[in-house]
Amino acid sequence: MAADGVGRYRAGETALIVKVPEAEPVVGGWRERFDVSAEAGVPAHVSVLYPFLNQDRIDDQVLGVLGELFGSHRAFDLRFGRCGRFPGVLYLAPEPDEQFRALTLAVADRWPEAPPYGGRFAEVVPHLTVVDGQEPSVLDALEAELASRLPVATHVSSVQLLVFDGIVWREQADFALRAPRVSVPRT
């Protein structure tokens, strides 16, 4: 999620994200300065789908379908070993990113009226935004500084539903991914 001010978000907007608390010590200070989603209460994360359905459309049935949908996908390990860029944006690139793409496609297929990023982009690129709305020279300096603090590793075991209440984003639900298959050695 990215915005140029908390006022850009509308009360009742929702988002599906994967929180990445392991990234906070590395990017938290930069996000607080250069990513207003942090100011609005959004932790370091990778968006699965933003915007999702308006809050008035989220009922027990939608929550149940989301639980089933995410529960059909396996939990996975992930690392952020490099930065990437969009115009004015510096982000950490998740590796591998196929699982995020699969989660996004699954939700977007189920709710085609909620395309990723409102349909503004032809391709969905999973990312963890660090800096938004800055000049290339600022991005260059921050990328050089971040390089020495990477990689960041995490285990993704759930997806969170956030709702904007007009002031901050709050977590409304947490959906577990299916546990990874465990190999049992034969004796």
mmCIF file of C-alpha atoms in Angstrom:
data_model
loop_
_atom_site.group_PDB
_atom_site.id
_atom_site.type_symbol
_atom_site.label_atom_id
_atom_site.label_comp_id
_atom_site.label_asym_id
_atom_site.label_seq_id
_atom_site.Cartn_x
_atom_site.Cartn_y
_atom_site.Cartn_z
ATOM 1 C CA MET A 1 0.000 0.000 0.000
ATOM 2 C CA ALA A 2 1.265 3.440 -0.777
ATOM 3 C CA ALA A 3 -0.183 6.880 -0.346
ATOM 4 C CA ASP A 4 0.887 10.504 -0.382
ATOM 5 C CA GLY A 5 -1.018 11.253 2.806
ATOM 6 C CA VAL A 6 -3.279 9.575 5.301
ATOM 7 C CA GLY A 7 -6.104 11.589 3.696
ATOM 8 C CA ARG A 8 -5.767 9.450 0.594
ATOM 9 C CA TYR A 9 -7.348 6.505 2.385
ATOM 10 C CA ARG A 10 -11.118 6.354 2.777
ATOM 11 C CA ALA A 11 -12.864 5.149 5.906
ATOM 12 C CA GLY A 12 -14.101 1.624 5.243
ATOM 13 C CA GLU A 13 -11.313 0.721 2.801
ATOM 14 C CA THR A 14 -9.831 -2.718 3.359
ATOM 15 C CA ALA A 15 -6.611 -4.472 2.447
ATOM 16 C CA LEU A 16 -5.280 -8.023 2.609
ATOM 17 C CA ILE A 17 -1.632 -8.049 3.659
ATOM 18 C CA VAL A 18 1.115 -10.261 5.014
ATOM 19 C CA LYS A 19 2.853 -8.622 7.961
ATOM 20 C CA VAL A 20 6.658 -8.914 8.003
ATOM 21 C CA PRO A 21 7.720 -8.019 11.569
ATOM 22 C CA GLU A 22 11.271 -9.222 10.908
ATOM 23 C CA ALA A 23 11.696 -6.284 8.504
ATOM 24 C CA GLU A 24 10.733 -3.602 11.049
ATOM 25 C CA PRO A 25 14.244 -3.254 12.581
ATOM 26 C CA VAL A 26 15.682 -2.820 9.069
ATOM 27 C CA VAL A 27 13.082 -0.569 7.417
ATOM 28 C CA GLY A 28 10.899 0.804 10.223
ATOM 29 C CA GLY A 29 12.737 4.116 10.606
ATOM 30 C CA TRP A 30 12.722 4.761 6.867
ATOM 31 C CA ARG A 31 9.063 3.817 6.563
ATOM 32 C CA GLU A 32 8.122 6.214 9.372
ATOM 33 C CA ARG A 33 9.883 9.045 7.503
ATOM 34 C CA PHE A 34 9.031 8.191 3.897
ATOM 35 C CA ASP A 35 5.919 5.937 3.731
ATOM 36 C CA VAL A 36 2.707 7.426 5.086
ATOM 37 C CA SER A 37 1.084 4.015 5.313
ATOM 38 C CA ALA A 38 3.357 3.511 8.350
ATOM 39 C CA GLU A 39 2.009 6.752 9.839
ATOM 40 C CA ALA A 40 -1.497 5.364 9.290
ATOM 41 C CA GLY A 41 -0.693 2.260 11.350
ATOM 42 C CA VAL A 42 0.279 -0.210 8.639
ATOM 43 C CA PRO A 43 3.233 -2.398 9.673
ATOM 44 C CA ALA A 44 5.984 -3.554 7.300
ATOM 45 C CA HIS A 45 4.111 -5.822 4.919
ATOM 46 C CA VAL A 46 3.571 -7.207 1.457
ATOM 47 C CA SER A 47 0.115 -6.493 0.041
ATOM 48 C CA VAL A 48 -1.877 -9.470 -1.168
ATOM 49 C CA LEU A 49 -4.743 -7.285 -2.415
ATOM 50 C CA TYR A 50 -5.335 -3.560 -2.034
ATOM 51 C CA PRO A 51 -7.932 -2.223 -2.128
ATOM 52 C CA PHE A 52 -10.156 -5.150 -1.252
ATOM 53 C CA LEU A 53 -13.925 -4.919 -0.696
ATOM 54 C CA ASN A 54 -15.341 -1.985 1.229
ATOM 55 C CA GLN A 55 -15.880 -2.822 4.900
ATOM 56 C CA ASP A 56 -19.681 -2.750 4.539
ATOM 57 C CA ARG A 57 -19.375 -5.743 2.183
ATOM 58 C CA ILE A 58 -17.299 -7.819 4.615
ATOM 59 C CA ASP A 59 -19.656 -10.184 6.400
ATOM 60 C CA ASP A 60 -19.369 -13.676 7.902
ATOM 61 C CA GLN A 61 -19.744 -15.257 4.473
ATOM 62 C CA VAL A 62 -16.850 -13.228 2.992
ATOM 63 C CA LEU A 63 -14.717 -13.967 6.059
ATOM 64 C CA GLY A 64 -15.516 -17.676 5.696
ATOM 65 C CA VAL A 65 -14.606 -17.710 2.002
ATOM 66 C CA LEU A 66 -11.343 -15.878 2.750
ATOM 67 C CA GLY A 67 -10.532 -18.408 5.468
ATOM 68 C CA GLU A 68 -11.101 -21.305 3.069
ATOM 69 C CA LEU A 69 -9.245 -19.621 0.233
ATOM 70 C CA PHE A 70 -6.134 -18.828 2.286
ATOM 71 C CA GLY A 71 -6.346 -22.159 4.099
ATOM 72 C CA SER A 72 -5.963 -23.900 0.744
ATOM 73 C CA HIS A 73 -2.507 -22.304 0.260
ATOM 74 C CA ARG A 74 0.582 -23.566 2.048
ATOM 75 C CA ALA A 75 2.623 -21.463 4.446
ATOM 76 C CA PHE A 76 6.064 -20.623 3.067
ATOM 77 C CA ASP A 77 9.483 -19.230 3.858
ATOM 78 C CA LEU A 78 10.597 -16.002 2.288
ATOM 79 C CA ARG A 79 13.604 -13.734 2.161
ATOM 80 C CA PHE A 80 14.209 -10.166 1.118
ATOM 81 C CA GLY A 81 17.737 -10.030 -0.272
ATOM 82 C CA ARG A 82 17.562 -7.047 -2.613
ATOM 83 C CA CYS A 83 15.818 -3.771 -3.269
ATOM 84 C CA GLY A 84 13.691 -2.881 -6.251
ATOM 85 C CA ARG A 85 12.137 0.332 -7.542
ATOM 86 C CA PHE A 86 9.066 1.845 -9.047
ATOM 87 C CA PRO A 87 9.076 5.560 -9.944
ATOM 88 C CA GLY A 88 9.650 7.354 -6.637
ATOM 89 C CA VAL A 89 9.449 4.109 -4.649
ATOM 90 C CA LEU A 90 12.107 1.919 -3.046
ATOM 91 C CA TYR A 91 11.012 -1.529 -1.919
ATOM 92 C CA LEU A 92 12.331 -4.847 -0.694
ATOM 93 C CA ALA A 93 11.719 -7.633 -3.196
ATOM 94 C CA PRO A 94 10.432 -10.933 -1.747
ATOM 95 C CA GLU A 95 12.147 -14.075 -3.001
ATOM 96 C CA PRO A 96 10.496 -16.214 -4.140
ATOM 97 C CA ASP A 97 7.413 -14.177 -5.007
ATOM 98 C CA GLU A 98 5.302 -16.844 -6.715
ATOM 99 C CA GLN A 99 3.311 -17.590 -3.545
ATOM 100 C CA PHE A 100 2.310 -13.936 -3.225
ATOM 101 C CA ARG A 101 1.266 -13.839 -6.863
ATOM 102 C CA ALA A 102 -0.810 -16.999 -6.341
ATOM 103 C CA LEU A 103 -2.546 -15.517 -3.278
ATOM 104 C CA THR A 104 -3.309 -12.275 -5.123
ATOM 105 C CA LEU A 105 -4.655 -14.102 -8.173
ATOM 106 C CA ALA A 106 -6.819 -16.382 -6.023
ATOM 107 C CA VAL A 107 -8.478 -13.427 -4.264
ATOM 108 C CA ALA A 108 -8.807 -11.370 -7.452
ATOM 109 C CA ASP A 109 -10.329 -14.360 -9.285
ATOM 110 C CA ARG A 110 -12.900 -14.817 -6.508
ATOM 111 C CA TRP A 111 -13.699 -11.081 -6.335
ATOM 112 C CA PRO A 112 -13.056 -9.662 -9.828
ATOM 113 C CA GLU A 113 -14.660 -6.379 -8.747
ATOM 114 C CA ALA A 114 -11.585 -5.843 -6.526
ATOM 115 C CA PRO A 115 -8.600 -5.937 -8.908
ATOM 116 C CA PRO A 116 -5.161 -5.394 -7.366
ATOM 117 C CA TYR A 117 -4.385 -1.678 -6.904
ATOM 118 C CA GLY A 118 -7.752 -0.841 -8.417
ATOM 119 C CA GLY A 119 -6.576 -2.177 -11.796
ATOM 120 C CA ARG A 120 -4.023 0.634 -12.229
ATOM 121 C CA PHE A 121 -1.144 -1.701 -13.112
ATOM 122 C CA ALA A 122 -0.958 -4.437 -15.746
ATOM 123 C CA GLU A 123 1.360 -6.586 -13.633
ATOM 124 C CA VAL A 124 1.279 -7.177 -9.893
ATOM 125 C CA VAL A 125 4.779 -7.001 -8.420
ATOM 126 C CA PRO A 126 4.903 -8.248 -4.808
ATOM 127 C CA HIS A 127 6.945 -5.819 -2.696
ATOM 128 C CA LEU A 128 7.523 -4.359 0.757
ATOM 129 C CA THR A 129 7.507 -0.560 0.398
ATOM 130 C CA VAL A 130 10.277 1.237 2.268
ATOM 131 C CA VAL A 131 10.156 4.720 0.702
ATOM 132 C CA ASP A 132 7.412 6.359 -1.335
ATOM 133 C CA GLY A 133 7.375 9.679 -3.192
ATOM 134 C CA GLN A 134 11.089 10.501 -3.153
ATOM 135 C CA GLU A 135 13.637 11.627 -5.721
ATOM 136 C CA PRO A 136 16.084 9.106 -7.245
ATOM 137 C CA SER A 137 19.009 10.551 -5.246
ATOM 138 C CA VAL A 138 17.197 9.777 -1.970
ATOM 139 C CA LEU A 139 16.376 6.277 -3.208
ATOM 140 C CA ASP A 140 20.035 5.742 -4.204
ATOM 141 C CA ALA A 141 21.291 6.712 -0.745
ATOM 142 C CA LEU A 142 18.755 4.591 1.110
ATOM 143 C CA GLU A 143 19.264 1.584 -1.138
ATOM 144 C CA ALA A 144 23.021 1.714 -0.485
ATOM 145 C CA GLU A 145 22.385 1.848 3.246
ATOM 146 C CA LEU A 146 19.828 -0.977 3.175
ATOM 147 C CA ALA A 147 22.114 -3.290 1.188
ATOM 148 C CA SER A 148 24.314 -3.909 4.227
ATOM 149 C CA ARG A 149 21.294 -4.868 6.367
ATOM 150 C CA LEU A 150 19.873 -7.513 4.054
ATOM 151 C CA PRO A 151 18.778 -10.258 3.832
ATOM 152 C CA VAL A 152 15.682 -10.381 6.008
ATOM 153 C CA ALA A 153 14.036 -13.787 6.349
ATOM 154 C CA THR A 154 10.522 -14.624 7.489
ATOM 155 C CA HIS A 155 7.982 -17.437 7.573
ATOM 156 C CA VAL A 156 4.590 -16.552 6.101
ATOM 157 C CA SER A 157 1.835 -18.428 7.890
ATOM 158 C CA SER A 158 -1.150 -16.066 7.646
ATOM 159 C CA VAL A 159 -2.791 -13.166 5.816
ATOM 160 C CA GLN A 160 -4.342 -10.223 7.642
ATOM 161 C CA LEU A 161 -7.439 -8.215 6.748
ATOM 162 C CA LEU A 162 -6.952 -4.529 7.617
ATOM 163 C CA VAL A 163 -9.678 -1.862 7.710
ATOM 164 C CA PHE A 164 -9.131 1.898 7.611
ATOM 165 C CA ASP A 165 -11.332 3.564 10.236
ATOM 166 C CA GLY A 166 -10.766 7.104 9.012
ATOM 167 C CA ILE A 167 -7.656 7.625 11.143
ATOM 168 C CA VAL A 168 -5.626 4.413 11.187
ATOM 169 C CA TRP A 169 -5.596 0.943 9.688
ATOM 170 C CA ARG A 170 -6.679 -1.786 12.137
ATOM 171 C CA GLU A 171 -6.496 -5.545 11.840
ATOM 172 C CA GLN A 172 -9.964 -7.091 11.565
ATOM 173 C CA ALA A 173 -9.075 -10.729 10.873
ATOM 174 C CA ASP A 174 -6.157 -13.111 10.510
ATOM 175 C CA PHE A 175 -6.394 -16.061 8.099
ATOM 176 C CA ALA A 176 -4.073 -19.023 8.550
ATOM 177 C CA LEU A 177 -2.315 -20.588 5.605
ATOM 178 C CA ARG A 178 -2.086 -24.372 5.568
ATOM 179 C CA ALA A 179 0.912 -25.751 7.402
ATOM 180 C CA PRO A 180 3.756 -26.883 5.128
ATOM 181 C CA ARG A 181 4.162 -30.570 4.517
ATOM 182 C CA VAL A 182 6.636 -32.077 6.962
ATOM 183 C CA SER A 183 8.866 -34.947 5.904
ATOM 184 C CA VAL A 184 9.058 -37.741 8.419
ATOM 185 C CA PRO A 185 12.199 -39.838 8.160
ATOM 186 C CA ARG A 186 11.547 -43.551 7.752
ATOM 187 C CA THR A 187 13.224 -45.821 10.239
#
